[in-house]
């Protein structure tokens, strides 16, 4: 099965704080940083932000994803969030190749903070990809918040490949949110979406996820033949990621 896939992928998983762990990595490693940090969002006011991630991002009545552990790093005000992301993204740039791509998930509340942080970290800001996740709370008389965003940029110049037939990637993706019954994490991202985003990086390249959660980016890397480095702070969530990624590797070895 899956004979087209390489079996010698390099998959490296770390449990701990991404800022600390990146200190020990060599510089200039990554072709792409694709990551989904805690949004420090889920409400307009300080009191909303300080709630648990389960109460901010899951709905016990409808999707039951609150059965997964809460995660930390999600209670910053916008100034702290911007500074934290600036520090993380600056360190990630140091660990990335010249011309590498960064793509960072965020929701509408902290979109502006993220574009600031990415630029302050020294990346060239290239734009915003829109993810239509196909669900949102139904609040009559308002626009639905059914999209999240991927802020992207490059580490310096990324030469354009003008060869015949080469085309740009889409800037808008409709991919259903992961249904709660098959989720591994409160705020899991669809592997199918991540695979499409990873396509911007070179085949056989190195992709890093600094906030890997349940390892969805790792699974997408295995499915698309990219090497992967993932970091997750929570031991319990890290163990989930490791199991998923081991299973995805086993599937390509069959
Ligand atoms: C939004 S979730 C990522 C979900 C992931 N995309 C998935 O599909 O499962 C963010 C993750 O970052 C982790 N995290 C928070 N602070 C961190 C830090 N300083 N270093 C590494 N991971 C961190 C949280 O525990 C949480 O699991």
Short mmCIF file of C-alpha atoms and ligand atoms in Angstrom, two decimals:
data_model
loop_
_atom_site.label_atom_id
_atom_site.label_comp_id
_atom_site.label_asym_id
_atom_site.label_seq_id
_atom_site.Cartn_x
_atom_site.Cartn_y
_atom_site.Cartn_z
CA UNK A 1 0.00 0.00 0.00
CA UNK A 2 1.14 3.55 -0.72
CA UNK A 3 4.19 2.28 -2.57
CA UNK A 4 4.83 5.71 -4.03
CA UNK A 5 5.67 7.07 -0.59
CA UNK A 6 9.18 7.22 0.83
CA UNK A 7 9.86 5.18 3.89
CA UNK A 8 12.96 7.05 5.02
CA UNK A 9 11.24 10.27 6.05
CA UNK A 10 12.85 12.09 8.96
CA UNK A 11 10.23 12.65 11.65
CA UNK A 12 11.42 14.36 14.83
CA UNK A 13 9.04 15.08 17.70
CA UNK A 14 9.78 17.14 20.79
CA UNK A 15 7.73 17.64 23.93
CA UNK A 16 8.25 21.04 25.55
CA UNK A 17 8.20 24.77 24.93
CA UNK A 18 8.93 25.68 21.32
CA UNK A 19 10.93 28.79 22.18
CA UNK A 20 13.25 26.82 24.45
CA UNK A 21 13.56 23.80 22.18
CA UNK A 22 14.34 25.80 19.05
CA UNK A 23 17.45 27.09 20.86
CA UNK A 24 18.95 23.61 20.48
CA UNK A 25 18.20 23.21 16.77
CA UNK A 26 20.66 24.07 14.05
CA UNK A 27 20.03 27.20 11.99
CA UNK A 28 18.71 27.18 8.41
CA UNK A 29 16.94 23.79 8.62
CA UNK A 30 13.36 24.29 7.49
CA UNK A 31 11.77 24.82 4.07
CA UNK A 32 8.42 25.63 5.66
CA UNK A 33 7.04 26.51 9.06
CA UNK A 34 3.35 25.57 9.10
CA UNK A 35 1.84 26.12 12.50
CA UNK A 36 -1.37 26.63 14.42
CA UNK A 37 -0.63 28.44 17.71
CA UNK A 38 -3.12 29.04 20.51
CA UNK A 39 -5.17 31.96 19.17
CA UNK A 40 -5.57 33.72 22.55
CA UNK A 41 -8.98 34.50 21.21
CA UNK A 42 -12.45 33.19 21.78
CA UNK A 43 -13.94 36.46 22.94
CA UNK A 44 -13.71 40.21 22.67
CA UNK A 45 -12.99 40.99 26.30
CA UNK A 46 -10.33 40.04 28.85
CA UNK A 47 -12.83 37.93 30.77
CA UNK A 48 -13.63 35.91 27.65
CA UNK A 49 -9.97 35.29 26.83
CA UNK A 50 -9.24 34.01 30.32
CA UNK A 51 -11.71 31.13 30.05
CA UNK A 52 -10.65 27.53 29.40
CA UNK A 53 -10.05 26.52 25.81
CA UNK A 54 -12.91 24.02 26.06
CA UNK A 55 -15.36 26.78 26.89
CA UNK A 56 -13.94 29.07 24.18
CA UNK A 57 -13.52 26.67 21.29
CA UNK A 58 -15.78 23.67 21.82
CA UNK A 59 -19.46 23.25 22.21
CA UNK A 60 -20.36 20.52 24.66
CA UNK A 61 -23.89 20.26 23.32
CA UNK A 62 -23.12 20.01 19.66
CA UNK A 63 -19.63 18.70 19.04
CA UNK A 64 -18.38 17.24 22.28
CA UNK A 65 -14.73 18.17 21.59
CA UNK A 66 -14.51 19.35 25.19
CA UNK A 67 -13.61 15.73 26.05
CA UNK A 68 -10.04 16.58 24.99
CA UNK A 69 -7.59 18.27 27.38
CA UNK A 70 -7.49 22.04 27.63
CA UNK A 71 -4.29 23.61 26.35
CA UNK A 72 -2.22 26.51 27.66
CA UNK A 73 -0.83 29.63 26.03
CA UNK A 74 -4.30 30.83 25.09
CA UNK A 75 -4.99 33.59 27.61
CA UNK A 76 -2.84 36.50 26.42
CA UNK A 77 -4.13 39.95 25.68
CA UNK A 78 -3.40 41.24 22.21
CA UNK A 79 -0.19 43.06 23.14
CA UNK A 80 1.29 39.98 24.82
CA UNK A 81 0.09 37.72 21.99
CA UNK A 82 1.82 39.93 19.42
CA UNK A 83 5.08 39.96 21.38
CA UNK A 84 4.98 36.22 22.07
CA UNK A 85 4.35 35.43 18.41
CA UNK A 86 7.09 37.87 17.37
CA UNK A 87 9.60 36.03 19.56
CA UNK A 88 8.53 32.59 18.34
CA UNK A 89 8.42 33.57 14.67
CA UNK A 90 11.80 35.33 14.88
CA UNK A 91 13.39 32.18 16.31
CA UNK A 92 11.61 30.09 13.67
CA UNK A 93 13.05 32.34 10.94
CA UNK A 94 16.54 31.74 12.28
CA UNK A 95 15.90 28.00 11.98
CA UNK A 96 14.57 28.31 8.39
CA UNK A 97 16.33 28.36 5.04
CA UNK A 98 16.58 31.47 2.90
CA UNK A 99 13.37 31.65 0.85
CA UNK A 100 11.49 29.37 3.28
CA UNK A 101 7.74 29.84 3.64
CA UNK A 102 5.91 30.50 6.89
CA UNK A 103 2.15 29.91 7.21
CA UNK A 104 0.41 30.57 10.54
CA UNK A 105 -3.23 29.95 11.42
CA UNK A 106 -5.20 32.63 13.23
CA UNK A 107 -8.81 33.74 13.58
CA UNK A 108 -10.35 37.13 12.82
CA UNK A 109 -9.75 38.58 16.29
CA UNK A 110 -5.97 38.36 16.23
CA UNK A 111 -5.42 38.53 12.46
CA UNK A 112 -3.93 42.03 12.61
CA UNK A 113 -1.73 41.08 15.57
CA UNK A 114 -0.39 38.11 13.63
CA UNK A 115 0.48 40.12 10.52
CA UNK A 116 2.34 42.56 12.82
CA UNK A 117 4.18 39.76 14.64
CA UNK A 118 5.23 38.01 11.44
CA UNK A 119 6.72 41.20 10.02
CA UNK A 120 8.34 42.26 13.28
CA UNK A 121 9.98 38.81 13.33
CA UNK A 122 11.69 39.65 10.03
CA UNK A 123 9.61 37.56 7.60
CA UNK A 124 8.39 39.21 4.40
CA UNK A 125 4.61 39.34 4.70
CA UNK A 126 3.07 37.90 1.51
CA UNK A 127 -0.64 37.72 2.26
CA UNK A 128 -3.55 35.85 3.79
CA UNK A 129 -5.03 32.51 2.75
CA UNK A 130 -8.67 31.99 3.70
CA UNK A 131 -9.97 28.71 5.10
CA UNK A 132 -13.74 28.32 4.92
CA UNK A 133 -14.37 25.68 7.57
CA UNK A 134 -18.05 25.39 6.78
CA UNK A 135 -19.41 25.92 10.28
CA UNK A 136 -19.93 28.74 12.72
CA UNK A 137 -22.32 29.75 15.44
CA UNK A 138 -25.63 30.89 14.02
CA UNK A 139 -26.22 34.41 15.35
CA UNK A 140 -29.15 36.02 13.52
CA UNK A 141 -28.49 39.43 11.99
CA UNK A 142 -24.70 38.96 11.90
CA UNK A 143 -22.21 37.74 9.33
CA UNK A 144 -21.13 34.19 10.03
CA UNK A 145 -17.58 33.74 11.32
CA UNK A 146 -17.09 30.59 9.30
CA UNK A 147 -13.57 31.35 8.05
CA UNK A 148 -10.15 31.20 9.67
CA UNK A 149 -6.99 32.63 8.15
CA UNK A 150 -3.45 31.58 7.35
CA UNK A 151 -1.02 34.48 7.42
CA UNK A 152 1.92 33.68 5.18
CA UNK A 153 5.31 35.06 4.31
CA UNK A 154 8.83 34.19 3.22
CA UNK A 155 12.28 34.34 4.73
CA UNK A 156 13.72 36.92 2.38
CA UNK A 157 13.11 36.57 -1.34
CA UNK A 158 11.56 33.40 -2.74
CA UNK A 159 12.48 33.16 -6.42
CA UNK A 160 9.47 32.68 -8.72
CA UNK A 161 9.48 29.54 -10.87
CA UNK A 162 8.04 30.71 -14.20
CA UNK A 163 8.40 27.37 -16.01
CA UNK A 164 5.55 26.50 -18.45
CA UNK A 165 2.50 25.02 -16.73
CA UNK A 166 3.53 26.18 -13.27
CA UNK A 167 0.59 27.76 -11.45
CA UNK A 168 -0.08 29.60 -8.23
CA UNK A 169 -1.69 27.75 -5.34
CA UNK A 170 -5.22 28.72 -4.38
CA UNK A 171 -5.76 31.50 -1.87
CA UNK A 172 -9.11 30.13 -0.64
CA UNK A 173 -9.87 26.62 0.63
CA UNK A 174 -13.19 25.09 1.61
CA UNK A 175 -12.49 22.12 3.88
CA UNK A 176 -14.94 20.94 6.51
CA UNK A 177 -13.80 21.14 10.14
CA UNK A 178 -12.86 17.77 11.59
CA UNK A 179 -16.07 16.21 13.00
CA UNK A 180 -15.94 15.91 16.77
CA UNK A 181 -16.46 12.15 16.82
CA UNK A 182 -13.16 11.56 14.96
CA UNK A 183 -11.19 14.43 16.49
CA UNK A 184 -7.97 14.06 18.53
CA UNK A 185 -7.72 17.66 19.81
CA UNK A 186 -10.12 20.48 20.70
CA UNK A 187 -8.96 22.68 17.82
CA UNK A 188 -7.71 20.10 15.34
CA UNK A 189 -7.09 21.21 11.75
CA UNK A 190 -8.06 18.99 8.79
CA UNK A 191 -5.16 16.98 7.37
CA UNK A 192 -6.64 17.52 3.89
CA UNK A 193 -6.22 21.30 4.28
CA UNK A 194 -2.70 21.00 5.65
CA UNK A 195 -1.68 18.79 2.72
CA UNK A 196 -2.80 21.52 0.32
CA UNK A 197 -0.84 24.19 2.20
CA UNK A 198 2.29 22.01 2.40
CA UNK A 199 2.25 21.81 -1.40
CA UNK A 200 3.98 25.21 -1.45
CA UNK A 201 7.13 23.60 0.02
CA UNK A 202 9.57 21.53 -2.04
CA UNK A 203 9.00 17.77 -2.40
CA UNK A 204 11.22 15.99 0.15
CA UNK A 205 11.57 19.29 2.06
CA UNK A 206 11.60 19.90 5.81
CA UNK A 207 8.46 21.23 7.47
CA UNK A 208 8.21 22.36 11.10
CA UNK A 209 5.12 22.79 13.30
CA UNK A 210 5.96 24.64 16.52
CA UNK A 211 2.53 24.07 18.12
CA UNK A 212 1.72 20.66 16.72
CA UNK A 213 -1.20 19.70 18.99
CA UNK A 214 -2.38 16.24 17.96
CA UNK A 215 0.12 16.07 15.09
CA UNK A 216 -2.13 16.84 12.10
CA UNK A 217 0.71 18.64 10.27
CA UNK A 218 2.95 15.62 10.85
CA UNK A 219 0.38 13.28 9.33
CA UNK A 220 -0.01 15.64 6.35
CA UNK A 221 3.79 15.66 5.91
CA UNK A 222 3.95 11.86 5.91
CA UNK A 223 1.12 11.75 3.35
CA UNK A 224 2.96 14.22 1.11
CA UNK A 225 6.54 12.96 1.53
CA UNK A 226 7.88 15.86 3.59
CA UNK A 227 10.22 15.51 6.54
CA UNK A 228 8.70 16.82 9.74
CA UNK A 229 9.74 18.36 13.03
CA UNK A 230 6.96 18.90 15.56
CA UNK A 231 6.88 20.47 19.02
CA UNK A 232 4.07 20.25 21.57
CA UNK A 233 4.07 21.60 25.12
CA UNK A 234 1.47 19.34 26.77
CA UNK A 235 2.67 15.80 27.56
CA UNK A 236 -0.81 14.36 27.16
CA UNK A 237 -1.37 16.04 23.79
CA UNK A 238 2.17 15.15 22.68
CA UNK A 239 1.41 11.46 23.35
CA UNK A 240 -1.67 11.70 21.12
CA UNK A 241 0.44 13.26 18.35
CA UNK A 242 3.10 10.58 18.66
CA UNK A 243 0.53 7.80 18.38
CA UNK A 244 -1.09 9.36 15.31
CA UNK A 245 2.23 9.98 13.60
CA UNK A 246 3.50 6.47 14.40
CA UNK A 247 0.32 5.07 12.86
CA UNK A 248 0.72 7.22 9.73
CA UNK A 249 4.33 6.03 9.37
CA UNK A 250 3.29 2.41 9.88
CA UNK A 251 0.71 2.82 7.11
CA UNK A 252 3.37 3.82 4.56
CA UNK A 253 5.63 0.96 5.64
CA UNK A 254 2.96 -1.67 4.99
C1 LIG B 1 -4.28 25.24 18.31
S1 LIG B 1 -3.46 23.90 19.03
C2 LIG B 1 -2.79 23.01 17.62
C3 LIG B 1 -3.76 21.99 17.08
C4 LIG B 1 -3.18 21.21 15.91
N1 LIG B 1 -3.11 22.04 14.73
C5 LIG B 1 -3.97 19.95 15.63
O1 LIG B 1 -4.49 19.79 14.51
O2 LIG B 1 -4.10 19.11 16.52
C6 LIG B 1 -2.04 24.65 19.74
C7 LIG B 1 -1.18 23.71 20.56
O3 LIG B 1 -0.01 24.42 20.99
C8 LIG B 1 0.39 23.89 22.24
N2 LIG B 1 1.28 24.90 22.88
C9 LIG B 1 0.93 25.98 23.62
N3 LIG B 1 2.01 26.68 23.99
C10 LIG B 1 3.10 26.04 23.45
C11 LIG B 1 4.50 26.29 23.47
N4 LIG B 1 5.01 27.35 24.11
N5 LIG B 1 5.31 25.43 22.80
C12 LIG B 1 4.81 24.35 22.15
N6 LIG B 1 3.47 24.06 22.10
C13 LIG B 1 2.62 24.90 22.73
C14 LIG B 1 -0.91 23.63 22.97
O4 LIG B 1 -0.74 22.67 24.00
C15 LIG B 1 -1.84 23.18 21.83
O5 LIG B 1 -1.93 21.77 21.77
#
